[in-house]
mmCIF file of C-alpha atoms in Angstrom:
data_model
loop_
_atom_site.group_PDB
_atom_site.id
_atom_site.type_symbol
_atom_site.label_atom_id
_atom_site.label_comp_id
_atom_site.label_asym_id
_atom_site.label_seq_id
_atom_site.Cartn_x
_atom_site.Cartn_y
_atom_site.Cartn_z
ATOM 1 C CA MET A 1 -98.631 30.681 28.286
ATOM 2 C CA PRO A 2 -96.830 28.631 30.781
ATOM 3 C CA TYR A 3 -97.906 28.585 34.378
ATOM 4 C CA VAL A 4 -95.511 27.794 36.884
ATOM 5 C CA ASN A 5 -96.440 27.618 40.617
ATOM 6 C CA ILE A 6 -93.760 27.437 43.237
ATOM 7 C CA LYS A 7 -94.787 26.324 46.943
ATOM 8 C CA VAL A 8 -92.273 26.825 49.477
ATOM 9 C CA THR A 9 -92.579 27.133 53.414
ATOM 10 C CA ASP A 10 -92.728 30.718 54.700
ATOM 11 C CA GLU A 11 -89.240 30.611 56.390
ATOM 12 C CA GLY A 12 -88.012 34.119 55.000
ATOM 13 C CA VAL A 13 -87.912 34.203 51.518
ATOM 14 C CA THR A 14 -86.671 37.471 50.477
ATOM 15 C CA ALA A 15 -87.957 39.849 47.723
ATOM 16 C CA GLU A 16 -84.549 39.406 46.036
ATOM 17 C CA GLN A 17 -84.934 35.631 46.264
ATOM 18 C CA LYS A 18 -88.515 36.050 44.763
ATOM 19 C CA ARG A 19 -87.132 37.908 41.998
ATOM 20 C CA LYS A 20 -84.767 35.281 41.162
ATOM 21 C CA LEU A 21 -87.244 32.471 41.227
ATOM 22 C CA ILE A 22 -89.427 34.581 39.019
ATOM 23 C CA GLU A 23 -86.697 35.151 36.575
ATOM 24 C CA GLY A 24 -85.197 31.567 36.799
ATOM 25 C CA ALA A 25 -88.403 29.689 36.252
ATOM 26 C CA THR A 26 -89.272 32.116 33.243
ATOM 27 C CA ARG A 27 -85.893 31.740 31.921
ATOM 28 C CA LEU A 28 -86.256 27.894 32.090
ATOM 29 C CA LEU A 29 -89.538 27.764 30.093
ATOM 30 C CA VAL A 30 -88.047 29.987 27.583
ATOM 31 C CA ASP A 31 -84.844 28.041 27.216
ATOM 32 C CA VAL A 32 -86.373 24.613 27.143
ATOM 33 C CA LEU A 33 -89.709 25.230 25.404
ATOM 34 C CA ASN A 34 -89.228 28.432 23.585
ATOM 35 C CA LYS A 35 -92.231 30.124 25.589
ATOM 36 C CA LYS A 36 -92.977 33.726 25.227
ATOM 37 C CA PRO A 37 -91.869 35.484 28.760
ATOM 38 C CA GLU A 38 -94.656 38.090 28.424
ATOM 39 C CA THR A 39 -97.272 35.200 28.995
ATOM 40 C CA THR A 40 -95.283 33.283 31.252
ATOM 41 C CA PHE A 41 -97.075 33.372 34.914
ATOM 42 C CA VAL A 42 -94.946 32.454 37.884
ATOM 43 C CA LEU A 43 -96.748 32.464 41.191
ATOM 44 C CA ILE A 44 -95.129 31.727 44.560
ATOM 45 C CA ASP A 45 -96.940 30.247 47.554
ATOM 46 C CA GLU A 46 -95.526 30.878 51.012
ATOM 47 C CA VAL A 47 -96.876 28.145 53.151
ATOM 48 C CA SER A 48 -96.828 28.547 56.860
ATOM 49 C CA THR A 49 -94.661 25.731 58.378
ATOM 50 C CA ASP A 50 -97.513 24.411 60.431
ATOM 51 C CA ASN A 51 -99.425 23.837 57.262
ATOM 52 C CA TRP A 52 -96.759 21.884 55.740
ATOM 53 C CA GLY A 53 -96.375 18.461 56.587
ATOM 54 C CA ILE A 54 -93.923 15.553 55.686
ATOM 55 C CA GLY A 55 -93.299 12.175 57.100
ATOM 56 C CA TYR A 56 -96.358 12.490 59.365
ATOM 57 C CA ARG A 57 -95.306 15.672 61.140
ATOM 58 C CA SER A 58 -95.645 19.437 60.252
ATOM 59 C CA VAL A 59 -92.269 21.399 59.338
ATOM 60 C CA LYS A 60 -92.737 23.580 62.373
ATOM 61 C CA ASP A 61 -92.533 20.354 64.689
ATOM 62 C CA ILE A 62 -89.676 19.284 62.586
ATOM 63 C CA ARG A 63 -87.815 22.504 63.145
ATOM 64 C CA GLN A 64 -88.562 22.899 66.692
ATOM 65 C CA ALA A 65 -87.199 19.158 67.359
ATOM 66 C CA GLU A 66 -84.141 20.099 65.486
ATOM 67 C CA SER A 67 -83.362 23.372 67.369
ATOM 68 C CA MET B 1 -119.663 19.557 41.455
ATOM 69 C CA PRO B 2 -117.526 22.097 39.557
ATOM 70 C CA TYR B 3 -114.530 23.544 41.357
ATOM 71 C CA VAL B 4 -113.484 26.976 40.195
ATOM 72 C CA ASN B 5 -110.226 28.636 41.434
ATOM 73 C CA ILE B 6 -109.756 32.430 40.508
ATOM 74 C CA LYS B 7 -106.072 33.710 41.378
ATOM 75 C CA VAL B 8 -105.550 37.573 41.097
ATOM 76 C CA THR B 9 -103.083 39.889 42.730
ATOM 77 C CA ASP B 10 -103.943 41.229 45.846
ATOM 78 C CA GLU B 11 -104.573 44.780 44.723
ATOM 79 C CA GLY B 12 -107.520 45.705 46.594
ATOM 80 C CA VAL B 13 -110.236 43.189 45.529
ATOM 81 C CA THR B 14 -113.508 44.353 47.470
ATOM 82 C CA ALA B 15 -115.782 42.267 49.290
ATOM 83 C CA GLU B 16 -118.533 43.432 46.711
ATOM 84 C CA GLN B 17 -116.428 42.306 43.863
ATOM 85 C CA LYS B 18 -115.622 38.908 45.401
ATOM 86 C CA ARG B 19 -119.495 38.605 45.700
ATOM 87 C CA LYS B 20 -119.706 39.157 41.990
ATOM 88 C CA LEU B 21 -116.958 36.782 41.174
ATOM 89 C CA ILE B 22 -118.522 34.105 43.038
ATOM 90 C CA GLU B 23 -121.907 34.620 41.706
ATOM 91 C CA GLY B 24 -120.652 35.168 38.294
ATOM 92 C CA ALA B 25 -118.427 31.964 38.240
ATOM 93 C CA THR B 26 -121.317 29.808 39.707
ATOM 94 C CA ARG B 27 -123.781 31.213 37.158
ATOM 95 C CA LEU B 28 -121.361 30.298 34.258
ATOM 96 C CA LEU B 29 -121.103 26.518 35.157
ATOM 97 C CA VAL B 30 -124.899 26.614 35.727
ATOM 98 C CA ASP B 31 -125.834 28.321 32.475
ATOM 99 C CA VAL B 32 -122.982 26.359 30.261
ATOM 100 C CA LEU B 33 -122.878 22.928 32.182
ATOM 101 C CA ASN B 34 -126.124 22.955 34.066
ATOM 102 C CA LYS B 35 -124.312 22.247 37.221
ATOM 103 C CA LYS B 36 -125.811 22.428 40.399
ATOM 104 C CA PRO B 37 -124.758 25.743 42.359
ATOM 105 C CA GLU B 38 -125.225 24.011 45.920
ATOM 106 C CA THR B 39 -122.268 21.990 45.020
ATOM 107 C CA THR B 40 -120.348 24.431 42.840
ATOM 108 C CA PHE B 41 -117.319 25.694 44.830
ATOM 109 C CA VAL B 42 -115.644 29.140 43.713
ATOM 110 C CA LEU B 43 -112.283 29.858 45.545
ATOM 111 C CA ILE B 44 -110.509 33.299 45.211
ATOM 112 C CA ASP B 45 -106.718 33.414 45.871
ATOM 113 C CA GLU B 46 -105.090 36.781 46.342
ATOM 114 C CA VAL B 47 -101.569 36.703 45.438
ATOM 115 C CA SER B 48 -98.955 39.385 46.763
ATOM 116 C CA THR B 49 -97.712 41.295 43.921
ATOM 117 C CA ASP B 50 -94.088 40.347 44.656
ATOM 118 C CA ASN B 51 -95.176 36.697 44.496
ATOM 119 C CA TRP B 52 -96.663 36.889 40.924
ATOM 120 C CA GLY B 53 -94.095 37.188 37.800
ATOM 121 C CA ILE B 54 -94.753 37.816 34.533
ATOM 122 C CA GLY B 55 -92.054 38.596 31.741
ATOM 123 C CA TYR B 56 -89.477 37.840 34.074
ATOM 124 C CA ARG B 57 -90.407 40.569 36.414
ATOM 125 C CA SER B 58 -92.489 40.608 39.690
ATOM 126 C CA VAL B 59 -96.047 42.487 39.484
ATOM 127 C CA LYS B 60 -94.771 44.698 42.031
ATOM 128 C CA ASP B 61 -91.573 45.663 40.145
ATOM 129 C CA ILE B 62 -93.718 46.273 37.017
ATOM 130 C CA ARG B 63 -96.101 48.551 39.057
ATOM 131 C CA GLN B 64 -93.307 50.384 40.577
ATOM 132 C CA ALA B 65 -91.800 51.071 37.042
ATOM 133 C CA GLU B 66 -95.051 52.000 35.671
ATOM 134 C CA SER B 67 -95.671 54.835 38.698
ATOM 135 C CA MET C 1 -102.915 38.587 34.847
ATOM 136 C CA PRO C 2 -105.732 36.415 36.313
ATOM 137 C CA TYR C 3 -105.631 32.802 36.262
ATOM 138 C CA VAL C 4 -108.792 30.726 36.417
ATOM 139 C CA ASN C 5 -108.943 27.161 36.831
ATOM 140 C CA ILE C 6 -112.038 25.180 36.260
ATOM 141 C CA LYS C 7 -112.270 21.461 37.333
ATOM 142 C CA VAL C 8 -115.423 19.418 36.267
ATOM 143 C CA THR C 9 -115.893 15.694 35.765
ATOM 144 C CA ASP C 10 -115.118 14.469 32.250
ATOM 145 C CA GLU C 11 -118.638 13.477 31.483
ATOM 146 C CA GLY C 12 -118.702 14.883 27.615
ATOM 147 C CA VAL C 13 -117.751 18.683 27.923
ATOM 148 C CA THR C 14 -118.221 19.729 24.449
ATOM 149 C CA ALA C 15 -115.691 22.061 22.429
ATOM 150 C CA GLU C 16 -118.403 24.543 22.209
ATOM 151 C CA GLN C 17 -119.048 24.502 26.114
ATOM 152 C CA LYS C 18 -115.370 24.817 26.726
ATOM 153 C CA ARG C 19 -115.350 27.977 24.354
ATOM 154 C CA LYS C 20 -118.086 29.327 26.649
ATOM 155 C CA LEU C 21 -116.647 28.554 29.704
ATOM 156 C CA ILE C 22 -113.277 30.347 28.355
ATOM 157 C CA GLU C 23 -115.162 33.137 27.200
ATOM 158 C CA GLY C 24 -117.526 33.704 30.152
ATOM 159 C CA ALA C 25 -114.549 33.257 32.634
ATOM 160 C CA THR C 26 -112.560 35.795 30.775
ATOM 161 C CA ARG C 27 -115.466 38.335 30.629
ATOM 162 C CA LEU C 28 -116.272 37.981 34.477
ATOM 163 C CA LEU C 29 -112.620 39.083 35.434
ATOM 164 C CA VAL C 30 -112.848 41.791 32.743
ATOM 165 C CA ASP C 31 -116.053 43.208 33.936
ATOM 166 C CA VAL C 32 -115.783 42.580 37.721
ATOM 167 C CA LEU C 33 -111.980 43.640 37.944
ATOM 168 C CA ASN C 34 -111.071 45.222 34.761
ATOM 169 C CA LYS C 35 -108.468 42.722 33.856
ATOM 170 C CA LYS C 36 -107.128 42.638 30.679
ATOM 171 C CA PRO C 37 -108.054 39.474 28.574
ATOM 172 C CA GLU C 38 -104.863 38.967 26.789
ATOM 173 C CA THR C 39 -103.132 38.038 29.937
ATOM 174 C CA THR C 40 -106.008 36.254 31.606
ATOM 175 C CA PHE C 41 -105.550 32.386 31.574
ATOM 176 C CA VAL C 42 -108.450 30.090 31.793
ATOM 177 C CA LEU C 43 -107.538 26.577 32.280
ATOM 178 C CA ILE C 44 -110.135 23.505 32.206
ATOM 179 C CA ASP C 45 -109.317 20.237 33.871
ATOM 180 C CA GLU C 46 -111.857 17.291 33.182
ATOM 181 C CA VAL C 47 -111.379 14.901 36.183
ATOM 182 C CA SER C 48 -112.367 11.354 35.694
ATOM 183 C CA THR C 49 -115.571 10.278 37.548
ATOM 184 C CA ASP C 50 -113.652 7.576 39.500
ATOM 185 C CA ASN C 51 -111.231 10.279 40.505
ATOM 186 C CA TRP C 52 -113.817 12.786 42.006
ATOM 187 C CA GLY C 53 -115.435 11.980 45.259
ATOM 188 C CA ILE C 54 -118.354 13.517 47.169
ATOM 189 C CA GLY C 55 -119.974 12.292 50.431
ATOM 190 C CA TYR C 56 -117.633 9.526 50.673
ATOM 191 C CA ARG C 57 -118.294 8.150 47.261
ATOM 192 C CA SER C 58 -116.948 8.595 43.768
ATOM 193 C CA VAL C 59 -118.910 10.351 41.315
ATOM 194 C CA LYS C 60 -118.779 7.089 39.087
ATOM 195 C CA ASP C 61 -120.442 5.088 41.863
ATOM 196 C CA ILE C 62 -122.859 7.932 42.710
ATOM 197 C CA ARG C 63 -124.028 7.995 38.802
ATOM 198 C CA GLN C 64 -124.225 3.950 38.633
ATOM 199 C CA ALA C 65 -126.298 4.075 41.699
ATOM 200 C CA GLU C 66 -128.760 6.677 39.984
ATOM 201 C CA SER C 67 -128.730 4.921 36.672
ATOM 202 C CA MET D 1 -94.300 10.837 46.562
ATOM 203 C CA PRO D 2 -97.776 11.749 47.025
ATOM 204 C CA TYR D 3 -98.836 15.183 47.541
ATOM 205 C CA VAL D 4 -102.017 16.101 49.231
ATOM 206 C CA ASN D 5 -103.629 19.432 49.491
ATOM 207 C CA ILE D 6 -106.452 20.153 51.885
ATOM 208 C CA LYS D 7 -108.408 23.262 51.489
ATOM 209 C CA VAL D 8 -110.529 24.437 54.155
ATOM 210 C CA THR D 9 -112.241 27.705 55.389
ATOM 211 C CA ASP D 10 -110.216 29.699 57.769
ATOM 212 C CA GLU D 11 -112.535 29.326 60.706
ATOM 213 C CA GLY D 12 -110.306 28.416 63.500
ATOM 214 C CA VAL D 13 -108.358 25.291 62.532
ATOM 215 C CA THR D 14 -106.040 24.740 65.515
ATOM 216 C CA ALA D 15 -102.314 23.467 65.681
ATOM 217 C CA GLU D 16 -103.499 20.212 67.101
ATOM 218 C CA GLN D 17 -106.171 19.860 64.243
ATOM 219 C CA LYS D 18 -103.575 20.411 61.758
ATOM 220 C CA ARG D 19 -101.474 17.875 63.063
ATOM 221 C CA LYS D 20 -104.284 15.415 62.847
ATOM 222 C CA LEU D 21 -104.900 16.344 59.252
ATOM 223 C CA ILE D 22 -101.072 15.786 58.484
ATOM 224 C CA GLU D 23 -100.709 12.523 60.079
ATOM 225 C CA GLY D 24 -104.315 11.250 59.045
ATOM 226 C CA ALA D 25 -103.664 12.033 55.296
ATOM 227 C CA THR D 26 -100.119 10.657 55.387
ATOM 228 C CA ARG D 27 -101.399 7.198 57.076
ATOM 229 C CA LEU D 28 -104.180 7.142 54.199
ATOM 230 C CA LEU D 29 -101.647 7.249 51.297
ATOM 231 C CA VAL D 30 -99.260 4.602 53.409
ATOM 232 C CA ASP D 31 -102.099 2.391 54.307
ATOM 233 C CA VAL D 32 -103.655 2.548 50.826
ATOM 234 C CA LEU D 33 -100.945 2.982 48.251
ATOM 235 C CA ASN D 34 -98.031 1.844 50.512
ATOM 236 C CA LYS D 35 -96.279 5.199 49.887
ATOM 237 C CA LYS D 36 -93.229 6.504 51.955
ATOM 238 C CA PRO D 37 -94.239 8.859 54.395
ATOM 239 C CA GLU D 38 -90.761 10.586 54.339
ATOM 240 C CA THR D 39 -91.559 11.644 50.791
ATOM 241 C CA THR D 40 -95.425 12.509 51.258
ATOM 242 C CA PHE D 41 -96.370 16.072 51.215
ATOM 243 C CA VAL D 42 -99.563 17.460 52.819
ATOM 244 C CA LEU D 43 -100.332 20.991 52.506
ATOM 245 C CA ILE D 44 -103.098 22.850 54.230
ATOM 246 C CA ASP D 45 -104.675 25.822 52.908
ATOM 247 C CA GLU D 46 -106.798 27.930 55.026
ATOM 248 C CA VAL D 47 -108.997 30.238 52.818
ATOM 249 C CA SER D 48 -111.065 33.291 53.988
ATOM 250 C CA THR D 49 -114.691 32.763 54.230
ATOM 251 C CA ASP D 50 -115.310 35.793 51.825
ATOM 252 C CA ASN D 51 -113.138 34.085 49.309
ATOM 253 C CA TRP D 52 -114.836 30.968 49.381
ATOM 254 C CA GLY D 53 -118.018 30.582 47.395
ATOM 255 C CA ILE D 54 -120.689 27.843 47.344
ATOM 256 C CA GLY D 55 -124.600 28.017 45.966
ATOM 257 C CA TYR D 56 -123.665 31.805 44.466
ATOM 258 C CA ARG D 57 -122.687 32.924 48.048
ATOM 259 C CA SER D 58 -119.743 33.563 50.071
ATOM 260 C CA VAL D 59 -119.492 31.493 53.103
ATOM 261 C CA LYS D 60 -119.003 34.612 55.008
ATOM 262 C CA ASP D 61 -122.597 35.697 53.785
ATOM 263 C CA ILE D 62 -124.031 32.228 54.590
ATOM 264 C CA ARG D 63 -122.497 32.295 58.169
ATOM 265 C CA GLN D 64 -123.803 35.903 58.638
ATOM 266 C CA ALA D 65 -127.194 34.715 57.656
ATOM 267 C CA GLU D 66 -127.181 31.699 59.773
ATOM 268 C CA SER D 67 -126.160 33.677 62.851
ATOM 269 C CA MET E 1 -89.666 20.564 50.515
ATOM 270 C CA PRO E 2 -90.585 22.777 47.407
ATOM 271 C CA TYR E 3 -93.336 21.691 45.207
ATOM 272 C CA VAL E 4 -93.042 23.148 41.721
ATOM 273 C CA ASN E 5 -95.915 22.707 39.200
ATOM 274 C CA ILE E 6 -95.593 23.657 35.651
ATOM 275 C CA LYS E 7 -98.321 23.600 33.395
ATOM 276 C CA VAL E 8 -98.032 24.017 29.759
ATOM 277 C CA THR E 9 -100.273 23.054 26.766
ATOM 278 C CA ASP E 10 -99.819 19.688 25.301
ATOM 279 C CA GLU E 11 -98.110 20.535 22.126
ATOM 280 C CA GLY E 12 -95.235 17.861 22.084
ATOM 281 C CA VAL E 13 -93.112 18.354 24.876
ATOM 282 C CA THR E 14 -90.551 15.485 24.604
ATOM 283 C CA ALA E 15 -89.140 13.357 27.305
ATOM 284 C CA GLU E 16 -85.808 15.240 27.116
ATOM 285 C CA GLN E 17 -87.418 18.623 27.371
ATOM 286 C CA LYS E 18 -89.276 17.228 30.598
ATOM 287 C CA ARG E 19 -85.913 16.170 32.054
ATOM 288 C CA LYS E 20 -84.597 19.640 31.654
ATOM 289 C CA LEU E 21 -87.595 21.393 33.075
ATOM 290 C CA ILE E 22 -87.503 19.052 36.188
ATOM 291 C CA GLU E 23 -83.608 19.243 36.577
ATOM 292 C CA GLY E 24 -83.691 23.013 35.826
ATOM 293 C CA ALA E 25 -86.685 23.859 38.312
ATOM 294 C CA THR E 26 -84.869 21.630 40.930
ATOM 295 C CA ARG E 27 -81.485 23.608 40.582
ATOM 296 C CA LEU E 28 -83.391 26.758 40.652
ATOM 297 C CA LEU E 29 -84.850 25.957 44.140
ATOM 298 C CA VAL E 30 -81.402 24.467 45.439
ATOM 299 C CA ASP E 31 -79.482 27.409 44.032
ATOM 300 C CA VAL E 32 -81.953 30.377 45.251
ATOM 301 C CA LEU E 33 -83.141 29.006 48.313
ATOM 302 C CA ASN E 34 -80.690 26.202 49.188
ATOM 303 C CA LYS E 35 -83.463 23.457 49.295
ATOM 304 C CA LYS E 36 -82.827 19.950 49.440
ATOM 305 C CA PRO E 37 -83.356 17.976 45.767
ATOM 306 C CA GLU E 38 -84.334 14.793 47.493
ATOM 307 C CA THR E 39 -87.412 16.410 48.795
ATOM 308 C CA THR E 40 -88.076 18.839 45.860
ATOM 309 C CA PHE E 41 -91.099 17.836 43.759
ATOM 310 C CA VAL E 42 -91.466 19.122 40.308
ATOM 311 C CA LEU E 43 -94.971 18.192 38.611
ATOM 312 C CA ILE E 44 -95.533 18.718 35.007
ATOM 313 C CA ASP E 45 -99.439 19.287 33.888
ATOM 314 C CA GLU E 46 -99.701 19.096 29.944
ATOM 315 C CA VAL E 47 -103.269 20.711 29.195
ATOM 316 C CA SER E 48 -105.056 19.950 25.775
ATOM 317 C CA THR E 49 -104.904 23.278 23.681
ATOM 318 C CA ASP E 50 -108.730 23.584 23.813
ATOM 319 C CA ASN E 51 -108.540 23.138 27.769
ATOM 320 C CA TRP E 52 -106.366 26.337 27.854
ATOM 321 C CA GLY E 53 -107.848 29.864 27.113
ATOM 322 C CA ILE E 54 -106.035 33.286 26.701
ATOM 323 C CA GLY E 55 -107.877 36.421 25.411
ATOM 324 C CA TYR E 56 -111.426 35.061 25.185
ATOM 325 C CA ARG E 57 -110.122 32.073 22.994
ATOM 326 C CA SER E 58 -108.962 28.779 23.329
ATOM 327 C CA VAL E 59 -105.266 28.053 22.261
ATOM 328 C CA LYS E 60 -106.573 25.526 19.627
ATOM 329 C CA ASP E 61 -108.810 28.155 18.012
ATOM 330 C CA ILE E 62 -105.977 30.560 18.245
ATOM 331 C CA ARG E 63 -103.523 28.034 16.666
ATOM 332 C CA GLN E 64 -106.049 27.192 13.970
ATOM 333 C CA ALA E 65 -106.621 30.897 13.117
ATOM 334 C CA GLU E 66 -102.762 31.350 12.820
ATOM 335 C CA SER E 67 -102.211 28.321 10.470
ATOM 336 C CA MET F 1 -116.878 22.505 52.120
ATOM 337 C CA PRO F 2 -113.616 21.218 52.167
ATOM 338 C CA TYR F 3 -111.614 20.548 48.938
ATOM 339 C CA VAL F 4 -109.027 17.508 49.073
ATOM 340 C CA ASN F 5 -106.664 17.137 46.279
ATOM 341 C CA ILE F 6 -104.400 14.060 46.146
ATOM 342 C CA LYS F 7 -101.759 13.703 43.565
ATOM 343 C CA VAL F 8 -99.899 10.636 42.885
ATOM 344 C CA THR F 9 -98.009 8.945 39.989
ATOM 345 C CA ASP F 10 -100.200 6.947 37.541
ATOM 346 C CA GLU F 11 -98.562 3.637 38.565
ATOM 347 C CA GLY F 12 -101.772 1.279 38.641
ATOM 348 C CA VAL F 13 -104.027 2.864 41.382
ATOM 349 C CA THR F 14 -107.080 0.619 41.388
ATOM 350 C CA ALA F 15 -110.653 1.580 41.447
ATOM 351 C CA GLU F 16 -111.021 0.068 45.001
ATOM 352 C CA GLN F 17 -107.722 2.276 46.014
ATOM 353 C CA LYS F 18 -109.604 5.238 44.653
ATOM 354 C CA ARG F 19 -112.524 4.508 46.880
ATOM 355 C CA LYS F 20 -110.638 4.131 49.853
ATOM 356 C CA LEU F 21 -108.708 7.447 49.268
ATOM 357 C CA ILE F 22 -111.880 9.081 48.630
ATOM 358 C CA GLU F 23 -113.578 7.758 51.729
ATOM 359 C CA GLY F 24 -110.550 7.846 53.818
ATOM 360 C CA ALA F 25 -109.881 11.651 52.999
ATOM 361 C CA THR F 26 -113.835 12.602 53.552
ATOM 362 C CA ARG F 27 -113.647 10.587 57.084
ATOM 363 C CA LEU F 28 -110.502 12.430 58.011
ATOM 364 C CA LEU F 29 -112.246 16.022 57.682
ATOM 365 C CA VAL F 30 -115.382 14.935 59.313
ATOM 366 C CA ASP F 31 -113.678 13.446 62.355
ATOM 367 C CA VAL F 32 -110.985 16.392 62.676
ATOM 368 C CA LEU F 33 -112.953 19.454 61.634
ATOM 369 C CA ASN F 34 -116.649 18.106 61.715
ATOM 370 C CA LYS F 35 -117.011 19.086 58.177
ATOM 371 C CA LYS F 36 -120.242 17.872 56.061
ATOM 372 C CA PRO F 37 -119.338 14.897 53.638
ATOM 373 C CA GLU F 38 -122.073 16.011 51.389
ATOM 374 C CA THR F 39 -119.969 19.056 50.567
ATOM 375 C CA THR F 40 -116.680 17.513 50.879
ATOM 376 C CA PHE F 41 -114.704 17.128 47.498
ATOM 377 C CA VAL F 42 -111.874 14.679 47.005
ATOM 378 C CA LEU F 43 -110.227 14.775 43.799
ATOM 379 C CA ILE F 44 -107.251 12.440 42.830
ATOM 380 C CA ASP F 45 -104.710 13.449 40.012
ATOM 381 C CA GLU F 46 -102.801 10.567 38.737
ATOM 382 C CA VAL F 47 -99.541 11.919 37.092
ATOM 383 C CA SER F 48 -97.440 10.264 34.486
ATOM 384 C CA THR F 49 -94.004 9.046 36.037
ATOM 385 C CA ASP F 50 -92.245 11.156 33.481
ATOM 386 C CA ASN F 51 -94.126 14.096 34.339
ATOM 387 C CA TRP F 52 -92.948 13.979 38.109
ATOM 388 C CA GLY F 53 -89.505 14.859 39.279
ATOM 389 C CA ILE F 54 -87.630 14.330 42.479
ATOM 390 C CA GLY F 55 -84.121 14.736 43.248
ATOM 391 C CA TYR F 56 -83.250 16.152 39.727
ATOM 392 C CA ARG F 57 -84.760 12.984 38.113
ATOM 393 C CA SER F 58 -88.310 11.978 36.804
ATOM 394 C CA VAL F 59 -89.755 9.200 38.414
ATOM 395 C CA LYS F 60 -89.766 7.303 35.401
ATOM 396 C CA ASP F 61 -86.025 7.544 35.219
ATOM 397 C CA ILE F 62 -85.701 6.547 38.905
ATOM 398 C CA ARG F 63 -87.817 3.284 38.274
ATOM 399 C CA GLN F 64 -85.876 2.440 35.283
ATOM 400 C CA ALA F 65 -82.706 2.705 37.355
ATOM 401 C CA GLU F 66 -84.032 0.769 40.116
ATOM 402 C CA SER F 67 -85.154 -2.254 37.824
#
């Protein structure tokens, strides 16, 4: 019955990468806590870079300053 | 002052269904815990089917296998 | 596959009330969106009254001012 | 290491307002709890007005009734 | 900058298991999305079994019926 | 109608600091987005240091290594 929520910035996460995140997170809960995969939820949130802040700045502004 | 968050896959939830979820969840908190509706929040998140995993797979892949 | 999270202040929610919240929230998702109860999660968070704020004040301070 | 999540309705929050929310929330955690800004996350969620309910109704319906 | 939240029932998760969940979840984000571990948060919530419902019932009641 | 959730480690946040977090977060939403304080929720979660991971390690282990 675990619930795993993964939040990342929406910087091009591919369908294949999402599959790997879902599979990997489920396997982690099965391996470490012996949980049942059929009742293990993994939810991925992709957050816009101007909606994610770190160190006083948005990721969008940080990326622009880096480019 | 309750806060209710309902996460479902984004598989065509209609405006009318959203109203029923909001009303039903509010009524539940009023009936069971005598909470005030005017300070009861109900937030609905619609999650893309490739961002929701169960049993090692994304709901998108599960639906495609079923179809 | 719905995930419902109910946050309320930790002001004496009984085991019986928790059952009603779990049952009611599950029934709501079954009735409105035809979801499967066996993969419907309902999680209740009880938040301490000095950790919940509204109108600039904590619920704890509001309750003390009311008493 | 704080994590701050701000949920508001998606009623036209500008990029500049998002910057102010990110900066203000980070400064709050630095000033009050002496946290390090470089490991302080601020995430803003903009929720559609028909996905946010208060007092039995969606914000969308409330706004329409007000207009 | 990923944020990973793992919610499980509070059924005796050991400190060592928590370490494995933190390490495993971080490694997953590093391996799949090339994220930086030093700004990858993993938060574990242990939820009381009478606060977690599935299939209309609380996990506490389900466990008691099983025992 | 904003909802603000602040997660920090449970390292001795005082009642007075909680008041400042609640007041400061509310004021931020009032000042930046002109929101109504009476329907602005601020919830503070204090997370145990062995339940919060960063850079592959729990905060508890990091603190012990630092001490």
